[in-house]
């Protein structure tokens, strides 16, 4: 049966026959794998099983379902289990800090972490965020993101994640997760999966733009591309022990992300062995039974449409078990997965109820904000959770500045007599740093893009502020012109200055906000706010013009980057609250730039391929995004097309120079590959289901309007559901095999966290000598690329990197390893990873196009 278009109904299992049979479809995979506590999950799994065994059905259901939008203090909160002392679990945005809070830090965005190529910094930032979330009483941080990965350079939310390269993303994603979870907070790897663009991610948003479509965009991806590109970082996340995964708004092969049995049951749970829980993105759930059987464990924020008081889970999930469409073991598994993640990170020791409210900055307010009900209480305790995190923020901000051009102007001496600071992007937002909700505007300097992936700024040090104090300290004069329309005034001060520092930007974000006609995704790759004219104006008047770009990704620089008066170009990304201090550190040489571009800078948008789908292309049906380019995105595509980028992936200059030498390859005694085999145990059944009469609303309960509960109005299941499509023909809605709780075959590529453990065995040791040949201390990032060989493979793919710190003339031997996974391709027939017989070669150097060293790899089986 085909998995096609799915109605919005609780009964819809993922087996409805598609109305459009020619569309790509997603093969069903059932039953939904139950957790088994493998590896480092053993003890937390055991504790979860013991706890859930004591729970009634309604108590289990409570853990799986949010209480509704704005009904409690966090952006998502589950029901509680008071009888067993389990309080509501609080889930809060975002990947870069606490959204809707106060006295919290605003960290650099994920894309800046990618630019650092620094594993330790990724970890430390994650840990610092985790501490802040924990201190506010948040149990689950809704981040980090590796979806979007960055198929489209103009994709609206790329900046929330890391890089279009899956290996760079995977490593930093995993380190961020470790950091967050070591601080005692459950991390959420999102958005799973193929959530690459903002247009058509939700049908009501599409309506808002005048497009009437029945369903959200379908990302149609072949199995090889899925494994080698989009799934890759999620495997790293699972291997790092991530507690939660958020399924996405889009469809994959015309089956919704939150009820796609192929992506959830098969890839994530059976193959990668994920032991934590899958939560829906906010309103990404489109069915109850269908989602449950396909592997979705938690409904967020719980209601079907915000504040409609209805849920696909809650009451409906209780009913689904009582009427036999969902096996009890599936709900047991949901609850176990949630509690296992909770115990794994130590929430049982650290949990406190949230001591802030997402919905007001007032001290007092109603317990249930959306409906002004419950206790009128102290909802904001104004707990300062910032610690000394400003230091790490400043450091990530500086260590993520990519020096793209430097003809000798930088670093500045600090003794410049006259300095001009030009561009709106240097100054503050006249509306205030948090003056636009969810940072939904581009006023003043860009230190964070827009959407739910944001945090409130505690303050924002602008480039103008930081540079001005620096110049004053050096007894110079400083002139800032931050109105991008004031070109004459800019020309005048630039002409007198020994250096003109020009700040420009390009913004993007999430589709629920549109800024200047950019509906989440960018409508072009050019600078915003007349940026090109500002640069040209400065360069015409000042022979020492340094350009700083704050942007969400690549911008087109072709018009001006070669201008002889443009003596320096720096990309500073989205640096967070210490923005000005971070850039000043680099401009004045306190920090020697060592960042590398985490994406390619092409001459045109077209050079990247993979255009966004911005117009419906399937009538009123789901728009179709065919990922026909396969794994060829970003530098892989530029290599494939022999297209020369302006700045290549991995590129970045320093104030010193480095040399690479002595590449050595040492084969290691790796064991032969063994596909995983055997069977899982049977699905454990924990506790008893009971009957409808056990789950009636308690007598005398004050029912909060719009609140989602697990209980039933009556013992009549159909009327308690109120589902107009309530259907008693079970065979019509329940996919074949979905109720089978007997031992299941282990997939060949499965058997451990992140897949077959043998994939992670090292086959080669590679070493190379790096020398600092200049006269200042600096950082270099050696990058190891592999050519996997074969007619349809990228010329090379990044596999290993390390950020090294070297004193002048210091030499270090960088030693790394290549695992079986690093050398494998996904074999669609075998449904397993294989090392192909094609010739394999490695390349080492300082960017994807500066690879002075190479060596062949001996054949391996
Ligand atoms: C159960 O789900 C259906 C949609 O499938 C919805 O119409 C109904 O209102 C829900 N019932 C409750 C009690 O939330
Ligand atoms: C999508 O369809 C392609 C082509 O048939 C197939 O290779 C791939 O496995 C499918 N993926 C999912 C998640 O359904
Ligand atoms: C479900 O959670 C709500 C909200 O926390 C709570 O009031 C209710 O008692 C819980 N129900 C059960 C069965 O524990
Ligand atoms: C808020 O967080 C602190 C620190 O984690 C915690 O000790 C406290 O119980 C919470 N509530 C208040 C009111 O501070
Ligand atoms: C701030 O941004 C808003 C929204 O884009 C815009 O309408 C407004 O003009 C901007 N204000 C200033 C002072 O730049
Ligand atoms: C690209 O979009 C930005 C932001 O909306 C806008 O300022 C700029 O003028 C656009 N560029 C072109 C060439 O249309
Ligand atoms: C810029 O021009 C000034 C004189 O106007 C000259 O002293 C200086 O060397 C020039 N700088 C560069 C970088 O060419
Ligand atoms: C570079 O700047 C100088 C002023 O220092 C100016 O005279 C010259 O015309 C500029 N060059 C270009 C190509 O605009
Ligand atoms: C259950 O009862 C409540 C309170 O009377 C009512 O508001 C709600 O609509 C009922 N739900 C269904 C599905 O009939
Ligand atoms: C079982 O309950 C679910 C949830 O209310 C409902 O969607 C489904 O139609 C019911 N199925 C049967 C066979 O009664």
CSV table of C-alpha atoms and ligand atoms in Angstrom, one decimal, residues 494-495 497 536 538-545 563-566, ligand 8:
chain,number,residue,atom,x,y,z
A,494,UNK,CA,35.4,58.1,4.7
A,495,UNK,CA,37.6,60.5,2.7
A,497,UNK,CA,39.7,58.5,7.6
A,536,UNK,CA,31.0,51.4,-3.0
A,538,UNK,CA,33.2,54.1,1.2
A,539,UNK,CA,35.6,52.5,-1.3
A,540,UNK,CA,35.4,55.4,-3.6
A,541,UNK,CA,36.5,57.8,-0.9
A,542,UNK,CA,38.9,55.8,1.3
A,543,UNK,CA,41.7,53.6,0.1
A,544,UNK,CA,41.5,51.5,3.2
A,545,UNK,CA,38.0,50.2,3.4
A,563,UNK,CA,37.8,46.7,-5.5
A,564,UNK,CA,41.4,47.8,-4.8
A,565,UNK,CA,40.3,50.1,-1.9
A,566,UNK,CA,38.5,47.2,-0.2
B,8,LIG,C1,40.5,54.7,-3.8
B,8,LIG,O1,40.5,55.7,-2.8
B,8,LIG,C2,41.2,56.9,-3.1
B,8,LIG,C3,41.1,57.8,-2.0
B,8,LIG,O2,42.0,57.4,-1.0
B,8,LIG,C4,40.5,57.5,-4.4
B,8,LIG,O3,41.2,58.6,-4.8
B,8,LIG,C5,40.5,56.5,-5.5
B,8,LIG,O4,39.7,57.0,-6.5
B,8,LIG,C6,39.8,55.2,-5.0
B,8,LIG,N1,39.9,54.2,-6.0
B,8,LIG,C7,38.8,53.7,-6.6
B,8,LIG,C8,39.1,52.7,-7.6
B,8,LIG,O5,37.7,54.1,-6.4
